[in-house]
CSV table of C-alpha atoms in Angstrom, one decimal:
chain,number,residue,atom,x,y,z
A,687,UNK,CA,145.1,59.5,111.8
A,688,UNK,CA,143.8,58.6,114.9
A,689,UNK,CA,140.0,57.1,114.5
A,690,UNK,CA,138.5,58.9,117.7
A,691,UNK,CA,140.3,62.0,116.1
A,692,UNK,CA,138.4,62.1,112.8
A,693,UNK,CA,134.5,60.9,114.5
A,694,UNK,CA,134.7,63.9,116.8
A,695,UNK,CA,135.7,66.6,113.7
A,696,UNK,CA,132.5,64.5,112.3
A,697,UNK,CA,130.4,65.0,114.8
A,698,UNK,CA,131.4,68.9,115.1
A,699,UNK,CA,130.9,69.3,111.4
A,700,UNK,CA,127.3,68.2,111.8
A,701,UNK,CA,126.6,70.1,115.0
A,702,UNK,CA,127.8,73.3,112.8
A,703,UNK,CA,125.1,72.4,110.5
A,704,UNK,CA,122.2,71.9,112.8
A,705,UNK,CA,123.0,75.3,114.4
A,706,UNK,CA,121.2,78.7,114.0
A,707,UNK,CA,123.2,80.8,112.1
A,708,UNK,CA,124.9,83.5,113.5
A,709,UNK,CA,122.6,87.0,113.4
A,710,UNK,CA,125.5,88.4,110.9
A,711,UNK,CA,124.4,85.5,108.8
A,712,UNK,CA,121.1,85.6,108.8
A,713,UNK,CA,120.3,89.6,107.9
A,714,UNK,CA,120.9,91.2,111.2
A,715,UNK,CA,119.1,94.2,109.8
A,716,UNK,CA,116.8,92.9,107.0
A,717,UNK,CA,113.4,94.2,108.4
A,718,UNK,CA,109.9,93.0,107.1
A,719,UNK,CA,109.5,96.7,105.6
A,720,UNK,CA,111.8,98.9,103.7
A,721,UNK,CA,113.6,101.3,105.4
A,722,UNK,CA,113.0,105.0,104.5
A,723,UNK,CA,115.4,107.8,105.3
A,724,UNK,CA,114.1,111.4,105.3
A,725,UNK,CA,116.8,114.2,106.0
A,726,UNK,CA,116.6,117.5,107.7
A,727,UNK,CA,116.7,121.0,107.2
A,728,UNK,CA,119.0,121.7,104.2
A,729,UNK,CA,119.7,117.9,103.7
A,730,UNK,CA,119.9,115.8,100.4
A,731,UNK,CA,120.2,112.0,99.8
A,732,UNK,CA,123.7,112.6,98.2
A,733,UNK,CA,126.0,115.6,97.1
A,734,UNK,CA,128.4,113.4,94.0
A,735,UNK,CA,129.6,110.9,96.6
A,736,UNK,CA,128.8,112.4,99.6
A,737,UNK,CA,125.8,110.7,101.5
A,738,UNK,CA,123.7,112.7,104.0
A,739,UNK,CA,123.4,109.6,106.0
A,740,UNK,CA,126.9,109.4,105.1
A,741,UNK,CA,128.1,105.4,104.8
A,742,UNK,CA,124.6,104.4,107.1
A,743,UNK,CA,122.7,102.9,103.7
A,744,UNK,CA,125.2,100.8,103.1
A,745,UNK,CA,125.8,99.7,106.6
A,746,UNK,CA,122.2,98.4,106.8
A,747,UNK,CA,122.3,96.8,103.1
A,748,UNK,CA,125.3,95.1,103.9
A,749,UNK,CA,123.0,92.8,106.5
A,750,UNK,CA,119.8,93.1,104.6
A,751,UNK,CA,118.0,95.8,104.9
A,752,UNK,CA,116.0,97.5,101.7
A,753,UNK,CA,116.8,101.2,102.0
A,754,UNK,CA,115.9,104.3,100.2
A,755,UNK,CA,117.4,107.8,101.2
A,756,UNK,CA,114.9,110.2,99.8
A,757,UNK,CA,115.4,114.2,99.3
A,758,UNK,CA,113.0,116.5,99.4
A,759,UNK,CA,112.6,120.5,99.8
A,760,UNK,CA,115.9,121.4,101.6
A,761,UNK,CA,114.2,124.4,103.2
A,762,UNK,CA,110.1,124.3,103.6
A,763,UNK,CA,107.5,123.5,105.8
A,764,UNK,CA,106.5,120.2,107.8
A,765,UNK,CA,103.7,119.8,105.4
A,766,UNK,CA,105.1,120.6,102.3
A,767,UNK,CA,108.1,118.4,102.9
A,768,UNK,CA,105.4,115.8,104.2
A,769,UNK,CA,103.4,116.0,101.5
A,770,UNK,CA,106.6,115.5,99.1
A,771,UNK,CA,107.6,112.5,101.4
A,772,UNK,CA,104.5,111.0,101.0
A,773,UNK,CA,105.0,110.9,97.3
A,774,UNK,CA,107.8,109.4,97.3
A,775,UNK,CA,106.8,106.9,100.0
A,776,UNK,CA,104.1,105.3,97.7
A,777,UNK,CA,106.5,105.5,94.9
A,778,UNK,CA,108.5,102.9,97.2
A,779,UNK,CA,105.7,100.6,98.6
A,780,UNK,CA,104.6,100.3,94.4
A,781,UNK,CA,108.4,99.4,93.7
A,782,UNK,CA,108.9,97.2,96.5
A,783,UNK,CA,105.8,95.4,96.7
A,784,UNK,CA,105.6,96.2,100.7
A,785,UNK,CA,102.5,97.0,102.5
A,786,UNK,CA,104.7,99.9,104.6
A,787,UNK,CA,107.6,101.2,105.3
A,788,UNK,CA,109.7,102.0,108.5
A,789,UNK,CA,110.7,106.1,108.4
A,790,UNK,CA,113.7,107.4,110.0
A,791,UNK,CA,114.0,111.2,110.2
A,792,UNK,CA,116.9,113.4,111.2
A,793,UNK,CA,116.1,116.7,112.5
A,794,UNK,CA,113.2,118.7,110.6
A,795,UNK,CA,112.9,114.9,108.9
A,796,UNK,CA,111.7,113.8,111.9
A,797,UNK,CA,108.0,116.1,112.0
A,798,UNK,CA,108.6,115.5,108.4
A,799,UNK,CA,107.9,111.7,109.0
A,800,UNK,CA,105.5,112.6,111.6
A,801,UNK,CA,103.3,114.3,109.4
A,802,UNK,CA,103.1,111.4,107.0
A,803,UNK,CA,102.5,108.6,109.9
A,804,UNK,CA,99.8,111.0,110.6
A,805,UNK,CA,98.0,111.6,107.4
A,806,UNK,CA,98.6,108.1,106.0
A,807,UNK,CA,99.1,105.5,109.6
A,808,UNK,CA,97.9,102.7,106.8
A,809,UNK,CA,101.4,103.1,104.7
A,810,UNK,CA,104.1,103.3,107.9
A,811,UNK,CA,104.7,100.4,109.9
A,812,UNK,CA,107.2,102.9,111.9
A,813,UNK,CA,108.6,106.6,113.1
A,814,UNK,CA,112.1,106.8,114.5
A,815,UNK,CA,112.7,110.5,114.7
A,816,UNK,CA,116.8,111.2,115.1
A,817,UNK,CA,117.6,115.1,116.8
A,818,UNK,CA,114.0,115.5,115.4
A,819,UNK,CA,112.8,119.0,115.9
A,820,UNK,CA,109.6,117.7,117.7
A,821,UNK,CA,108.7,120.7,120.2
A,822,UNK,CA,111.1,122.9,118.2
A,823,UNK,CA,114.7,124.5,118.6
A,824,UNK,CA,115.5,127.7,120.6
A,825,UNK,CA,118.0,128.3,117.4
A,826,UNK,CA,114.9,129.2,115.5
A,827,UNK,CA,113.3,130.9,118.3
A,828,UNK,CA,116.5,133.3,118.1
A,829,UNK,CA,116.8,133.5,114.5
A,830,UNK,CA,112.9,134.5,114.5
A,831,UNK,CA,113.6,136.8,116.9
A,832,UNK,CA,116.1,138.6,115.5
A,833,UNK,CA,114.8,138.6,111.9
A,834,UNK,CA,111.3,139.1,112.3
A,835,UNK,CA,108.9,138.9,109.2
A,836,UNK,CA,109.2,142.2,107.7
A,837,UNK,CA,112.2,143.4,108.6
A,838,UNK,CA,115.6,144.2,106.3
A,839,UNK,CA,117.7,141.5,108.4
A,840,UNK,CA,114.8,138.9,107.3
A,841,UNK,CA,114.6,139.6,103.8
A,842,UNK,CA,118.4,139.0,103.6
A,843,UNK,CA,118.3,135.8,105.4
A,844,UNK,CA,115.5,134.4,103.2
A,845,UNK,CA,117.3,135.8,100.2
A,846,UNK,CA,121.0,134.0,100.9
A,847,UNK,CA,118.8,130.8,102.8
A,848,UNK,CA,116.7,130.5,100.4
A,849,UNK,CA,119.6,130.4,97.5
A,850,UNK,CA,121.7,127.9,99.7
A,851,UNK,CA,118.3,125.7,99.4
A,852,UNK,CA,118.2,126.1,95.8
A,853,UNK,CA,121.8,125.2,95.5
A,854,UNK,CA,121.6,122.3,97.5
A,855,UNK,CA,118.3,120.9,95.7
A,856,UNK,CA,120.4,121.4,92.8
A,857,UNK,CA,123.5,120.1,93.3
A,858,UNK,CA,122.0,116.9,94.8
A,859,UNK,CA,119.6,116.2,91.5
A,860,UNK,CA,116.4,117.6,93.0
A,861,UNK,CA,114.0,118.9,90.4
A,862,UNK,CA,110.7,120.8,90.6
A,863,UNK,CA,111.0,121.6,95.1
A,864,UNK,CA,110.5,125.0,96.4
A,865,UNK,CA,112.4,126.1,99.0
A,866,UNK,CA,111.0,128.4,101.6
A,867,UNK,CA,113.5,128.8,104.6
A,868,UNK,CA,111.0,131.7,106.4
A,869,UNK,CA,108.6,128.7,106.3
A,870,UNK,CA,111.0,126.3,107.3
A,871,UNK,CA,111.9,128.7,110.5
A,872,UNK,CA,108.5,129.0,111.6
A,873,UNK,CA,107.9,125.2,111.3
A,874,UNK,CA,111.0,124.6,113.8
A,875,UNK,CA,110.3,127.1,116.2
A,876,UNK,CA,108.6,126.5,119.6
A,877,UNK,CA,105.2,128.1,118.5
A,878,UNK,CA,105.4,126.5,114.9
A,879,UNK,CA,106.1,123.2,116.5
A,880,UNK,CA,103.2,123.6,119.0
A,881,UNK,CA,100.5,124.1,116.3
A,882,UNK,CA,102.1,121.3,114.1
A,883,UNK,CA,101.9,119.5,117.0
A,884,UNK,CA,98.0,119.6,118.0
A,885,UNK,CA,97.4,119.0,114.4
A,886,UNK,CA,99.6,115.7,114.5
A,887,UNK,CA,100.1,114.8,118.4
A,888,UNK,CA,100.8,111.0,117.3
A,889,UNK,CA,104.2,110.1,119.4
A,890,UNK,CA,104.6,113.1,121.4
A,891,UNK,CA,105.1,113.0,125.4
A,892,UNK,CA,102.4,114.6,127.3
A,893,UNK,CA,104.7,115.6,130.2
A,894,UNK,CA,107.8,118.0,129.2
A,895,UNK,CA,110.9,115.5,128.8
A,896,UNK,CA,108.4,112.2,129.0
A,897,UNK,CA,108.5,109.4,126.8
A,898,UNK,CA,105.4,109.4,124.3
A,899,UNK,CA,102.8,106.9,123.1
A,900,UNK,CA,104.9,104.0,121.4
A,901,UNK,CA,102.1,102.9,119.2
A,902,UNK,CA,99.4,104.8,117.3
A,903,UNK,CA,97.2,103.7,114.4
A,904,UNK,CA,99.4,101.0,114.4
A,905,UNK,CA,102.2,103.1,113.9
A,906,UNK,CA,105.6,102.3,115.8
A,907,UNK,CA,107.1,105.5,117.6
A,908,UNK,CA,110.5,105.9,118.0
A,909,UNK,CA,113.7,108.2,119.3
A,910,UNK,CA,117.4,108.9,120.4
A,911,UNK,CA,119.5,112.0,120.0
A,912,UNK,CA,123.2,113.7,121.0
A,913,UNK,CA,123.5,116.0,123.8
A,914,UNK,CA,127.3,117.0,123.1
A,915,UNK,CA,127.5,120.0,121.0
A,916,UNK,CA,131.7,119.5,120.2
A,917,UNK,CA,132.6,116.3,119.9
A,918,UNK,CA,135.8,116.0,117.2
A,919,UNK,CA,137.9,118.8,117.0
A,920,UNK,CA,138.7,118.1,113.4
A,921,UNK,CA,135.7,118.9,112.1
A,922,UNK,CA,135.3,122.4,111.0
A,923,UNK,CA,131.5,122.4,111.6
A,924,UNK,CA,131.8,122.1,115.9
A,925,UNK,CA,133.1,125.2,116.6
A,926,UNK,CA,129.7,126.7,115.1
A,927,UNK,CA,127.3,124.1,117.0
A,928,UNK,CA,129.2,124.9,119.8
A,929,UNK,CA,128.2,128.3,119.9
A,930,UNK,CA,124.6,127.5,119.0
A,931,UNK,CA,124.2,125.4,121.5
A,932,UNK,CA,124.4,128.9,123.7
A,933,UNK,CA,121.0,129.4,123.0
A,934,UNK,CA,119.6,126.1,125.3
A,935,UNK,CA,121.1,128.3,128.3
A,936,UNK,CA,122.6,124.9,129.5
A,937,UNK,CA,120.1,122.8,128.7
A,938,UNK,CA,121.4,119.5,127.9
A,939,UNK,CA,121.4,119.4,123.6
A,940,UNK,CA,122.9,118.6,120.5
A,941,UNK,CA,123.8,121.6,119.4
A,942,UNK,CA,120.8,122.7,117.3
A,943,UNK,CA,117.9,121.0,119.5
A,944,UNK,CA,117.3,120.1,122.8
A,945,UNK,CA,117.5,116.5,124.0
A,946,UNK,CA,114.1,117.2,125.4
A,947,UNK,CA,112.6,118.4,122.4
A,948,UNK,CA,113.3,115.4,120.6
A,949,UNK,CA,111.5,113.2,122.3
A,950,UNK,CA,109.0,111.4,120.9
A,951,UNK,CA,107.8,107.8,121.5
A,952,UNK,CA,109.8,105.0,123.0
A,953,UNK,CA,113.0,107.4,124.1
A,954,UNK,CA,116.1,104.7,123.1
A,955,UNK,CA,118.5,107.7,124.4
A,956,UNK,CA,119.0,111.3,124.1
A,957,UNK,CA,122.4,111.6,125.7
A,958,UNK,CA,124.7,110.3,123.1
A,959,UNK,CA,128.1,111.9,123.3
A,960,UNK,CA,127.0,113.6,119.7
A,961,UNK,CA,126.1,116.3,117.9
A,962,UNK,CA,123.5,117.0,115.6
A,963,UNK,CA,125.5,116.2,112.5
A,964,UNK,CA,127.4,113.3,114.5
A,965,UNK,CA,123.9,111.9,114.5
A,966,UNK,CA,124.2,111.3,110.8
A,967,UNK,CA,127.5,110.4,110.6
A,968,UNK,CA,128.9,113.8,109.6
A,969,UNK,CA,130.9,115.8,108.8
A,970,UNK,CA,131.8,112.7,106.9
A,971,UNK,CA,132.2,110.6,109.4
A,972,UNK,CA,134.5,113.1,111.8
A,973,UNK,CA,132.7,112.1,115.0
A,974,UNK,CA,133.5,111.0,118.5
A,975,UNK,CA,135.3,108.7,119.2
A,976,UNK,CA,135.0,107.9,122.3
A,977,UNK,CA,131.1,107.1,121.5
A,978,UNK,CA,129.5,104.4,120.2
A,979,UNK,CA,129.7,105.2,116.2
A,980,UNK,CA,126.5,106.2,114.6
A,981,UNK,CA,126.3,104.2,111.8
A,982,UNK,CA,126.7,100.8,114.6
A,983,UNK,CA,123.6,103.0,116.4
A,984,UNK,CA,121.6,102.4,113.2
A,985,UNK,CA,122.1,98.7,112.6
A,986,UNK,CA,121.4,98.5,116.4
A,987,UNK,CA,117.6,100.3,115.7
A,988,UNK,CA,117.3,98.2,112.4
A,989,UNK,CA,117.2,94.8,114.5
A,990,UNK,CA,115.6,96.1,116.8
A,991,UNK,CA,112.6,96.9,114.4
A,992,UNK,CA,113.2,93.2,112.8
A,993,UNK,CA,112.9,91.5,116.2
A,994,UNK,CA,109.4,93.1,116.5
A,995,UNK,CA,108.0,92.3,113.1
A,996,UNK,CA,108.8,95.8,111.4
């Protein structure tokens, strides 16, 4: 073999060595603090083997990431699902051994989150609120409207809601959370959201489609969300946020909340060609795809909290 050959394979083979390793290598998505997923109204961490954040925990464990999909009431208010988060959160931080954790919320998850960076800032090093319902959803507005407290349409709603809640909580493991879908209503509509709001104004734009504060109490703010309410035509769940997303009277949203209403923080995007459930991957993984996937949208956000010490 020619001499000159084998010194420059040498000389490569210790270059390779020297090198940083590639990010793949190195835990693209290992962030300082765990990772905490909180899911929205009527969510669960897992149904048998279906995830909520259906294949996303894995995604971000595969490069390093500590995540931990939590479940709480599948129908209640901000601040009793807050207040169940917040238990749960501490059970984490005494597990892990971490000073914080980094929340990610999906729809009501999102205030959900909110309310805990609020009430504990000390124990969250960050918010990323996903379709959050942060200045609430004119579905809830309608449903409100048409079921008013009281009335025989709203006692049947709560009834089967409320039973749908139970079942999920159920089915999923939960144990000991009340479900309360008239309280769940009220915190997503515009006027429930409003008075949450004033109580817990950490993140949220001043100006009506405005990006928010990006840090307060040392707390991280962050957001994206979908504004394409049919996206996959094999997914039996579009033709319904299709016709939900009516109620926006063409304002751009995902289906179930409007891309101005989840604002909150540093706005990453809220035009993704998604829909509500596309934002978590759902309906198992039937999403568009002509978009960038989800799950690739989430790795994206964990390295992004890594590259700033999160």
């Amino acid at each position: 073999m020619n001499k000159s050959f084998v010194k420059k394979i040498c000389a490569l083979l210790i270059t390779l060595t020297v090198l940083p390793a590639p990010s793949w290598a190195t835990g693209y998505t290992e962030t300082k603090y765990p990772i905490v997923l909180a899911h929205g109204l009527f969510g669960f961490d897992n149904i048998g083997p279906v995830e909520y954040w259906y294949g996303i925990p894995a995604a971000l464990r595969s490069d390093g990431a500590k995540v931990y999909a939590t479940q709480v009431s599948a129908a209640n208010s901000t601040e009793v699902r807050g207040e169940q988060l917040l238990t749960q959160v501490k059970q984490i931080i005494a597990v892990t051994g971490k000073a914080k954790v980094n929340l990610i919320g999906h729809s009501h998850g999102g205030p959900t989150a909110r309310y805990v960076a609020s009430v504990r800032p000390d124990l969250i090093a960050s918010v990323t609120s996903v379709g959050g319902v942060n200045r609430g959803s004119k579905v809830a507005d309608l449903l409100l409207g048409i079921a008013p407290d009281g009335s025989l349409s709203n006692a049947v709603i709560v009834s089967i809601t409320n039973g749908l809640a139970t079942v999920i909580n159920f089915l999923s493991g939960g144990k000991g959370l009340t479900q309360d879908s008239l309280a769940a209503a009220k915190s997503l509509s515009t006027a429930g959201s409003l008075k949450f709001n004033t109580a817990h104004p950490e993140g949220i734009p001043t100006s009506s489609c405005g990006e928010g504060a990006y840090q307060v109490n040392g707390v991280s703010y962050f957001s994206w969300s979908g504004a394409q309410a049919y996206t996959n035509v094999l997914d039996i769940i579009d033709p319904a946020l299709a016709l939900t997303s009516l109620a926006f009277s063409g304002a751009k949203n995902d289906g179930l909340v409007a891309s101005c209403s989840a604002h909150l923080g540093k706005v990453i995007r809220d035009d993704y060609a998604m829909n509500h459930l596309d934002e978590v991957n759902q309906t198992v993984g039937l999403v568009n795809i002509f978009e960038t996937n989800p799950v690739t949208i989430y790795r994206q956000h964990a390295n992004r909290l890594k590259n700033q010490g999160l």
